[in-house]
């Protein structure tokens, strides 16, 4: 399979993966590293698989500079299961938490948490269709909350916390599903970070949880065993059979990122891609960015022409040119180009060239 | 990669998959069916992926003859999450359930269920190291239970319910993780069947749930959203991003089974393999089967020499001959040959030939 038969896939997730990783996965599909078996067939208790999962954890720790007093867990159930696991495990003091509502997923996380404690909205941009990250001050937080929850990058709307919000001395929990490994973050500013892997890391089916060790082990006694972080922390994510193949691909992506300069260099490439597209949007007469400039996402770049019919024509034309999944989220409309780590610069260059051509031809 | 470089993998799960399926997965890793993308990269909302998951469900329904009044769900979290989801969703009347204890997993399912209701042991073979399936009569079941739970095939010990236990008019729930698709079962005799896919179906990371529709929708209001069957049933297993790649492989396995005669023909091949190995065990002077003859599993065949050092020598020698994962479960010892659907007859022939040679050389 020649690489040049591939499309540029701007999907918001599951999304494009590094070609080099896919080629390696294909080459060793029937025989991983001389074992005579596929990683899909490998006992999760085998020495070979143990090496795969341990290397994946070690390399993620290196990439994100994760201190020893944090667990790194590879779980199932996506962000959705974390929406429950976070409050079940962390609402152990006042049983209060404050949520910043910056998009659909943040709102779903909030709604789910209300099942488990006294959960309030800290601030919300819902009335403005989540087109910016609402500001708040540490003193707006209820003083005795167990934690504050934020969604660091809002996949649907294309906004992003361009600095870690100041929550004072409170514990901060962040959903980083759509921005993990695209920028350096100081893990020690967070009590817990979670991320569904199907954007920057791996195929769908594995969720990364990075959690400070002292926060684990306080879930109520009647917690479903899979939903207690302690279950997985005690067993190195091997309490039950983990999603072995998605973890293996995640591990290959981590190796690929390390080989290519780590998170710092990845971020520089992401900034270059985003600048190219936002630069064009800022000067275009036709295409307008959808969100506040100071809250722009590097990963999900949203824009509109203002004419839904023209949007449709643009998206259909792009598909003919091998640029797919440019339609905005189904409840939002317009366009969204997801430029995750694995999207090459050439993909964004092709997109901008097509936008210029489209704008000229449809004046 | 030549197939003959592959080992015979007797792992209890994750376990061997059909070579034809692995070859197809490798060939289309960078470009699925002309889409220009990997299934791993594909939006789960795309037309192409929708076709994959719908075909997988349709073909599983055909293979198992699943009636329309049952949902088929593809979930995450393995059997372990089902140990919680079953009682959370089904303990909605008397909040009582009776569990048949036939092995470690059945016991774990029971222990987990005690968190959610009045759960009792119906019968147990624990005192005899689970070497048989304990008998019970319908009148042994508490009259008002919401359901009876059984584990249909006990992976660790190598026992199997060779007919559907008579539970009278009670609702029957079965863990079929290690025997699904190896024998024809009358789905209508069960209220709910679940199976982690990593034995007969797919790589780890997807769990099949087959549940009668009238049983869904009664979970308590504070149930974590992912743990309510209704969440997934309403959305065709697409409430959140499903484990797309494991489901795709499951779908390819279903197509492979249909092409090769369906469950009936698969069962005949499984019986042929098991008869070959049990036949040798029944006449061997050295190797003894571990469980009661009437409860023998077709999928996990357990045996011992009676001498742990000789067992070790046997397992090490087998590995040198390219037959791997023959050691019994870590708390049980001895040997276990898992002869799932994808294990070719040649694998069992090679194992028996080696056993004969080993027995002759170690008299």
Short mmCIF file of C-alpha atoms in Angstrom, two decimals, chain A residues 1-3 5-7 9 11 13-19 22-23 25-31 35-46 48 75-81 83-84 88 105 108 112 115-116 198 202-207 221-227 235 239-246 249 319 324-325 330, chain B residues 1 3 5-9 11 13-19 22-23 25-31 35-46 48 75-81 83-84 88 105 108 112 115-116 198 202-207 221-227 235 239-246 249 319 324-325 330:
data_model
loop_
_atom_site.label_atom_id
_atom_site.label_comp_id
_atom_site.label_asym_id
_atom_site.label_seq_id
_atom_site.Cartn_x
_atom_site.Cartn_y
_atom_site.Cartn_z
CA UNK A 1 0.00 0.00 0.00
CA UNK A 2 1.54 3.27 -1.09
CA UNK A 3 1.17 6.07 1.43
CA UNK A 5 -3.18 6.57 -1.73
CA UNK A 6 -4.15 7.77 1.72
CA UNK A 7 -6.54 10.62 2.42
CA UNK A 9 -8.34 12.67 7.53
CA UNK A 11 -11.75 13.58 11.79
CA UNK A 13 -11.78 11.24 16.65
CA UNK A 14 -11.14 8.44 16.04
CA UNK A 15 -8.56 10.17 13.91
CA UNK A 16 -5.42 9.93 11.86
CA UNK A 17 -2.43 7.97 13.21
CA UNK A 18 1.23 8.14 12.17
CA UNK A 19 1.77 6.18 8.93
CA UNK A 22 0.39 1.73 11.01
CA UNK A 23 3.07 0.24 8.75
CA UNK A 25 1.45 -2.74 13.02
CA UNK A 26 0.67 -4.23 9.61
CA UNK A 27 4.15 -5.75 9.23
CA UNK A 28 4.02 -7.51 12.59
CA UNK A 29 0.31 -8.43 12.53
CA UNK A 30 0.98 -12.17 12.20
CA UNK A 31 4.24 -12.31 14.07
CA UNK A 35 7.02 -14.52 18.87
CA UNK A 36 5.03 -16.24 16.10
CA UNK A 37 1.80 -14.58 17.22
CA UNK A 38 -0.07 -11.31 16.77
CA UNK A 39 -0.22 -8.82 19.64
CA UNK A 40 -4.00 -9.39 19.36
CA UNK A 41 -3.48 -13.06 20.24
CA UNK A 42 -0.96 -12.58 23.01
CA UNK A 43 -1.72 -13.58 26.58
CA UNK A 44 -1.80 -10.39 28.62
CA UNK A 45 0.17 -12.31 31.28
CA UNK A 46 3.02 -13.16 28.87
CA UNK A 48 6.16 -10.08 25.84
CA UNK A 75 -8.64 1.77 31.27
CA UNK A 76 -11.71 1.06 29.15
CA UNK A 77 -15.01 2.93 28.82
CA UNK A 78 -13.79 6.22 27.34
CA UNK A 79 -14.31 9.68 28.74
CA UNK A 80 -17.90 8.67 29.46
CA UNK A 81 -16.86 6.18 32.14
CA UNK A 83 -17.48 11.17 33.94
CA UNK A 84 -18.72 8.69 36.60
CA UNK A 88 -17.33 8.31 42.57
CA UNK A 105 -18.61 17.05 26.99
CA UNK A 108 -22.20 15.77 30.18
CA UNK A 112 -23.26 12.74 35.35
CA UNK A 115 -25.75 11.74 40.52
CA UNK A 116 -22.99 11.40 43.09
CA UNK A 198 -8.80 8.08 20.08
CA UNK A 202 -4.36 5.33 19.67
CA UNK A 203 -7.50 3.75 18.24
CA UNK A 204 -10.65 3.97 20.39
CA UNK A 205 -10.88 1.56 23.30
CA UNK A 206 -8.30 2.76 25.80
CA UNK A 207 -8.48 5.70 28.20
CA UNK A 221 -17.42 0.19 49.53
CA UNK A 222 -20.30 -0.47 47.12
CA UNK A 223 -18.45 1.00 44.11
CA UNK A 224 -18.52 -1.34 41.08
CA UNK A 225 -15.08 -2.92 41.18
CA UNK A 226 -14.09 -1.74 37.70
CA UNK A 227 -14.96 1.87 38.65
CA UNK A 235 -2.51 -4.27 39.53
CA UNK A 239 -6.73 -6.38 37.24
CA UNK A 240 -8.66 -7.80 34.32
CA UNK A 241 -7.67 -8.24 30.68
CA UNK A 242 -6.79 -4.76 29.42
CA UNK A 243 -7.52 -3.54 25.87
CA UNK A 244 -4.21 -5.02 24.76
CA UNK A 245 -4.09 -4.00 21.12
CA UNK A 246 -5.09 -0.33 21.57
CA UNK A 249 -0.66 1.04 19.36
CA UNK A 319 -13.78 15.18 0.03
CA UNK A 324 -12.27 14.02 4.62
CA UNK A 325 -14.29 14.65 7.78
CA UNK A 330 -23.71 17.45 13.86
CA UNK B 1 5.06 -13.46 6.66
CA UNK B 3 2.04 -18.80 8.18
CA UNK B 5 6.53 -19.26 11.13
CA UNK B 6 3.62 -19.02 13.52
CA UNK B 7 3.37 -20.88 16.80
CA UNK B 8 0.43 -22.94 18.02
CA UNK B 9 -0.89 -20.67 20.74
CA UNK B 11 -3.47 -19.38 25.46
CA UNK B 13 -7.25 -15.64 26.29
CA UNK B 14 -6.36 -13.40 24.62
CA UNK B 15 -5.90 -16.25 22.20
CA UNK B 16 -5.31 -17.39 18.67
CA UNK B 17 -7.30 -15.81 15.83
CA UNK B 18 -7.93 -17.09 12.30
CA UNK B 19 -4.86 -16.47 10.12
CA UNK B 22 -5.15 -11.41 10.56
CA UNK B 23 -3.92 -11.37 6.96
CA UNK B 25 -6.39 -6.87 8.82
CA UNK B 26 -2.72 -6.46 7.89
CA UNK B 27 -3.48 -5.94 4.18
CA UNK B 28 -6.01 -3.18 4.83
CA UNK B 29 -4.24 -1.56 7.79
CA UNK B 30 -3.39 1.63 5.86
CA UNK B 31 -6.37 1.66 3.55
CA UNK B 35 -11.27 4.65 1.94
CA UNK B 36 -7.64 5.78 2.23
CA UNK B 37 -7.65 5.32 5.99
CA UNK B 38 -7.21 2.56 8.58
CA UNK B 39 -10.24 1.26 10.48
CA UNK B 40 -8.31 2.52 13.53
CA UNK B 41 -8.50 6.07 12.16
CA UNK B 42 -12.09 5.99 11.00
CA UNK B 43 -14.72 8.24 12.52
CA UNK B 44 -17.20 5.99 14.31
CA UNK B 45 -19.94 8.19 12.80
CA UNK B 46 -18.79 7.58 9.21
CA UNK B 48 -18.07 3.06 6.44
CA UNK B 75 -19.40 -2.81 25.23
CA UNK B 76 -16.11 -2.17 27.01
CA UNK B 77 -14.88 -3.28 30.45
CA UNK B 78 -14.80 -7.07 29.95
CA UNK B 79 -16.58 -9.67 32.02
CA UNK B 80 -15.51 -7.71 35.10
CA UNK B 81 -17.76 -4.77 34.25
CA UNK B 83 -20.19 -8.62 37.04
CA UNK B 84 -21.50 -5.20 38.18
CA UNK B 88 -27.28 -3.20 38.79
CA UNK B 105 -14.87 -16.05 37.68
CA UNK B 108 -15.94 -13.05 41.47
CA UNK B 112 -19.42 -8.33 43.12
CA UNK B 115 -22.75 -5.16 46.70
CA UNK B 116 -26.08 -4.61 45.00
CA UNK B 198 -10.82 -12.23 23.77
CA UNK B 202 -11.66 -10.83 18.80
CA UNK B 203 -8.77 -9.16 20.59
CA UNK B 204 -9.43 -7.97 24.15
CA UNK B 205 -11.38 -4.74 24.51
CA UNK B 206 -14.92 -5.60 23.45
CA UNK B 207 -17.61 -7.47 25.37
CA UNK B 221 -31.62 6.56 38.50
CA UNK B 222 -28.17 7.01 40.03
CA UNK B 223 -26.58 4.28 37.89
CA UNK B 224 -23.36 5.43 36.20
CA UNK B 225 -24.50 6.17 32.65
CA UNK B 226 -22.09 3.73 31.03
CA UNK B 227 -23.37 0.91 33.30
CA UNK B 235 -27.92 4.13 20.53
CA UNK B 239 -23.69 6.22 22.83
CA UNK B 240 -20.00 6.99 23.10
CA UNK B 241 -17.09 5.99 20.89
CA UNK B 242 -17.10 2.18 20.83
CA UNK B 243 -13.92 0.06 20.73
CA UNK B 244 -13.97 0.32 16.94
CA UNK B 245 -11.02 -1.83 15.98
CA UNK B 246 -11.81 -4.84 18.22
CA UNK B 249 -11.96 -7.80 14.02
CA UNK B 319 7.44 -24.24 23.93
CA UNK B 324 3.01 -22.01 23.72
CA UNK B 325 0.90 -21.10 26.76
CA UNK B 330 -1.24 -19.62 38.01
#
